[in-house]
PDB file of C-alpha atoms in Angstrom:
ATOM      1  CA  UNK A   1      14.817  72.783 -11.597  1.00 39.00           C
ATOM      2  CA  UNK A   2      11.071  72.546 -11.692  1.00 49.00           C
ATOM      3  CA  UNK A   3       9.202  69.212 -11.655  1.00 49.00           C
ATOM      4  CA  UNK A   4       9.009  68.735 -15.430  1.00 50.00           C
ATOM      5  CA  UNK A   5      12.662  69.660 -15.996  1.00 52.00           C
ATOM      6  CA  UNK A   6      13.841  67.300 -13.243  1.00 52.00           C
ATOM      7  CA  UNK A   7      11.805  64.455 -14.778  1.00 51.00           C
ATOM      8  CA  UNK A   8      13.269  65.250 -18.202  1.00 51.00           C
ATOM      9  CA  UNK A   9      16.855  65.231 -16.911  1.00 56.00           C
ATOM     10  CA  UNK A  10      17.094  61.619 -18.079  1.00 61.00           C
ATOM     11  CA  UNK A  11      14.860  62.064 -21.113  1.00 70.00           C
ATOM     12  CA  UNK A  12      15.131  60.692 -24.613  1.00 79.00           C
ATOM     13  CA  UNK A  13      14.976  62.705 -27.809  1.00 82.00           C
ATOM     14  CA  UNK A  14      12.269  61.297 -30.046  1.00 80.00           C
ATOM     15  CA  UNK A  15      12.750  61.632 -33.785  1.00 81.00           C
ATOM     16  CA  UNK A  16       9.296  62.478 -35.061  1.00 81.00           C
ATOM     17  CA  UNK A  17       8.364  64.326 -38.237  1.00 82.00           C
ATOM     18  CA  UNK A  18       8.379  68.022 -37.340  1.00 83.00           C
ATOM     19  CA  UNK A  19       4.772  68.356 -38.527  1.00 83.00           C
ATOM     20  CA  UNK A  20       3.630  65.466 -36.285  1.00 87.00           C
ATOM     21  CA  UNK A  21       5.581  66.197 -33.129  1.00 89.00           C
ATOM     22  CA  UNK A  22       3.015  68.603 -31.638  1.00 90.00           C
ATOM     23  CA  UNK A  23       0.248  66.019 -32.028  1.00 92.00           C
ATOM     24  CA  UNK A  24       2.486  63.413 -30.356  1.00 92.00           C
ATOM     25  CA  UNK A  25       3.341  65.920 -27.620  1.00 92.00           C
ATOM     26  CA  UNK A  26      -0.355  66.609 -26.919  1.00 93.00           C
ATOM     27  CA  UNK A  27      -1.145  62.870 -26.809  1.00 93.00           C
ATOM     28  CA  UNK A  28       1.703  62.225 -24.379  1.00 93.00           C
ATOM     29  CA  UNK A  29       0.422  65.073 -22.212  1.00 94.00           C
ATOM     30  CA  UNK A  30      -3.005  63.363 -22.148  1.00 94.00           C
ATOM     31  CA  UNK A  31      -1.287  60.135 -21.068  1.00 92.00           C
ATOM     32  CA  UNK A  32       0.588  62.083 -18.355  1.00 92.00           C
ATOM     33  CA  UNK A  33       3.990  61.109 -19.747  1.00 91.00           C
ATOM     34  CA  UNK A  34       6.531  63.856 -18.979  1.00 91.00           C
ATOM     35  CA  UNK A  35       7.608  65.510 -22.226  1.00 90.00           C
ATOM     36  CA  UNK A  36       8.873  68.830 -23.516  1.00 89.00           C
ATOM     37  CA  UNK A  37       8.719  70.362 -26.964  1.00 86.00           C
ATOM     38  CA  UNK A  38       9.918  73.761 -28.136  1.00 85.00           C
ATOM     39  CA  UNK A  39       9.510  75.328 -31.539  1.00 84.00           C
ATOM     40  CA  UNK A  40      13.164  74.939 -32.498  1.00 84.00           C
ATOM     41  CA  UNK A  41      13.955  71.679 -30.657  1.00 84.00           C
ATOM     42  CA  UNK A  42      13.017  68.015 -31.039  1.00 86.00           C
ATOM     43  CA  UNK A  43      10.499  66.359 -28.755  1.00 88.00           C
ATOM     44  CA  UNK A  44      11.982  65.147 -25.453  1.00 89.00           C
ATOM     45  CA  UNK A  45      10.230  62.391 -23.525  1.00 90.00           C
ATOM     46  CA  UNK A  46      10.983  60.895 -20.111  1.00 88.00           C
ATOM     47  CA  UNK A  47      10.500  57.133 -20.314  1.00 88.00           C
ATOM     48  CA  UNK A  48      10.697  55.510 -16.895  1.00 86.00           C
ATOM     49  CA  UNK A  49       8.651  52.347 -17.434  1.00 88.00           C
ATOM     50  CA  UNK A  50       7.861  49.765 -20.101  1.00 90.00           C
ATOM     51  CA  UNK A  51       4.272  51.026 -20.133  1.00 91.00           C
ATOM     52  CA  UNK A  52       5.408  54.566 -20.979  1.00 89.00           C
ATOM     53  CA  UNK A  53       7.626  53.203 -23.772  1.00 90.00           C
ATOM     54  CA  UNK A  54       4.703  51.276 -25.280  1.00 91.00           C
ATOM     55  CA  UNK A  55       2.426  54.311 -24.992  1.00 92.00           C
ATOM     56  CA  UNK A  56       5.051  56.463 -26.724  1.00 91.00           C
ATOM     57  CA  UNK A  57       5.422  53.897 -29.527  1.00 90.00           C
ATOM     58  CA  UNK A  58       1.648  53.688 -29.902  1.00 90.00           C
ATOM     59  CA  UNK A  59       1.173  57.476 -30.004  1.00 91.00           C
ATOM     60  CA  UNK A  60       3.903  57.952 -32.613  1.00 89.00           C
ATOM     61  CA  UNK A  61       2.590  55.076 -34.724  1.00 87.00           C
ATOM     62  CA  UNK A  62      -1.019  56.287 -34.555  1.00 87.00           C
ATOM     63  CA  UNK A  63      -0.107  59.812 -35.631  1.00 88.00           C
ATOM     64  CA  UNK A  64       2.748  59.174 -38.080  1.00 84.00           C
ATOM     65  CA  UNK A  65       1.460  56.100 -39.928  1.00 85.00           C
ATOM     66  CA  UNK A  66      -0.803  56.638 -42.948  1.00 87.00           C
ATOM     67  CA  UNK A  67      -4.418  55.798 -42.189  1.00 87.00           C
ATOM     68  CA  UNK A  68      -4.656  53.172 -44.956  1.00 91.00           C
ATOM     69  CA  UNK A  69      -1.748  51.265 -43.392  1.00 90.00           C
ATOM     70  CA  UNK A  70      -3.391  51.388 -39.943  1.00 84.00           C
ATOM     71  CA  UNK A  71      -6.642  50.033 -41.435  1.00 89.00           C
ATOM     72  CA  UNK A  72      -4.735  47.236 -43.183  1.00 89.00           C
ATOM     73  CA  UNK A  73      -2.968  46.358 -39.901  1.00 84.00           C
ATOM     74  CA  UNK A  74      -6.250  46.326 -37.963  1.00 84.00           C
ATOM     75  CA  UNK A  75      -7.901  44.111 -40.591  1.00 87.00           C
ATOM     76  CA  UNK A  76      -4.961  41.727 -40.265  1.00 86.00           C
ATOM     77  CA  UNK A  77      -5.476  41.583 -36.497  1.00 83.00           C
ATOM     78  CA  UNK A  78      -9.149  40.685 -36.940  1.00 80.00           C
ATOM     79  CA  UNK A  79      -8.196  38.010 -39.446  1.00 75.00           C
ATOM     80  CA  UNK A  80      -5.647  36.491 -37.034  1.00 66.00           C
ATOM     81  CA  UNK A  81      -8.223  36.365 -34.232  1.00 58.00           C
ATOM     82  CA  UNK A  82     -10.773  34.569 -36.412  1.00 59.00           C
ATOM     83  CA  UNK A  83      -8.150  31.941 -37.340  1.00 57.00           C
ATOM     84  CA  UNK A  84      -7.375  31.280 -33.658  1.00 55.00           C
ATOM     85  CA  UNK A  85     -11.041  30.613 -32.855  1.00 54.00           C
ATOM     86  CA  UNK A  86     -11.499  28.046 -35.647  1.00 55.00           C
TER      87      UNK A  86
END
C-alpha cells in the first residue's frame, strides 16, 4: 500500500452531493487531510483528529450550503457578538 492508501485504510465515506464532492475533495487536499475520490465512487476521508473532523464539516458546509443561508448564519453570528458586548 502506498502512503495515501494506508492512511485511508480506516477512512470514512462522506455522503456529499455528487456535483459538490470534487470541490470538497480539492479543499480537503488544501487542508492536507488524506482523502480519495474516484469518478464512480463516493468521497473517502481519513479523519484522525477532532480538528480534521471540524475542517471536514466546515468544508462540506461551505460548499454544499446555499450562499443566502451562509450569509444569514454569518449575520446571526455578528448579531450575537453585539449582544454579548452590551
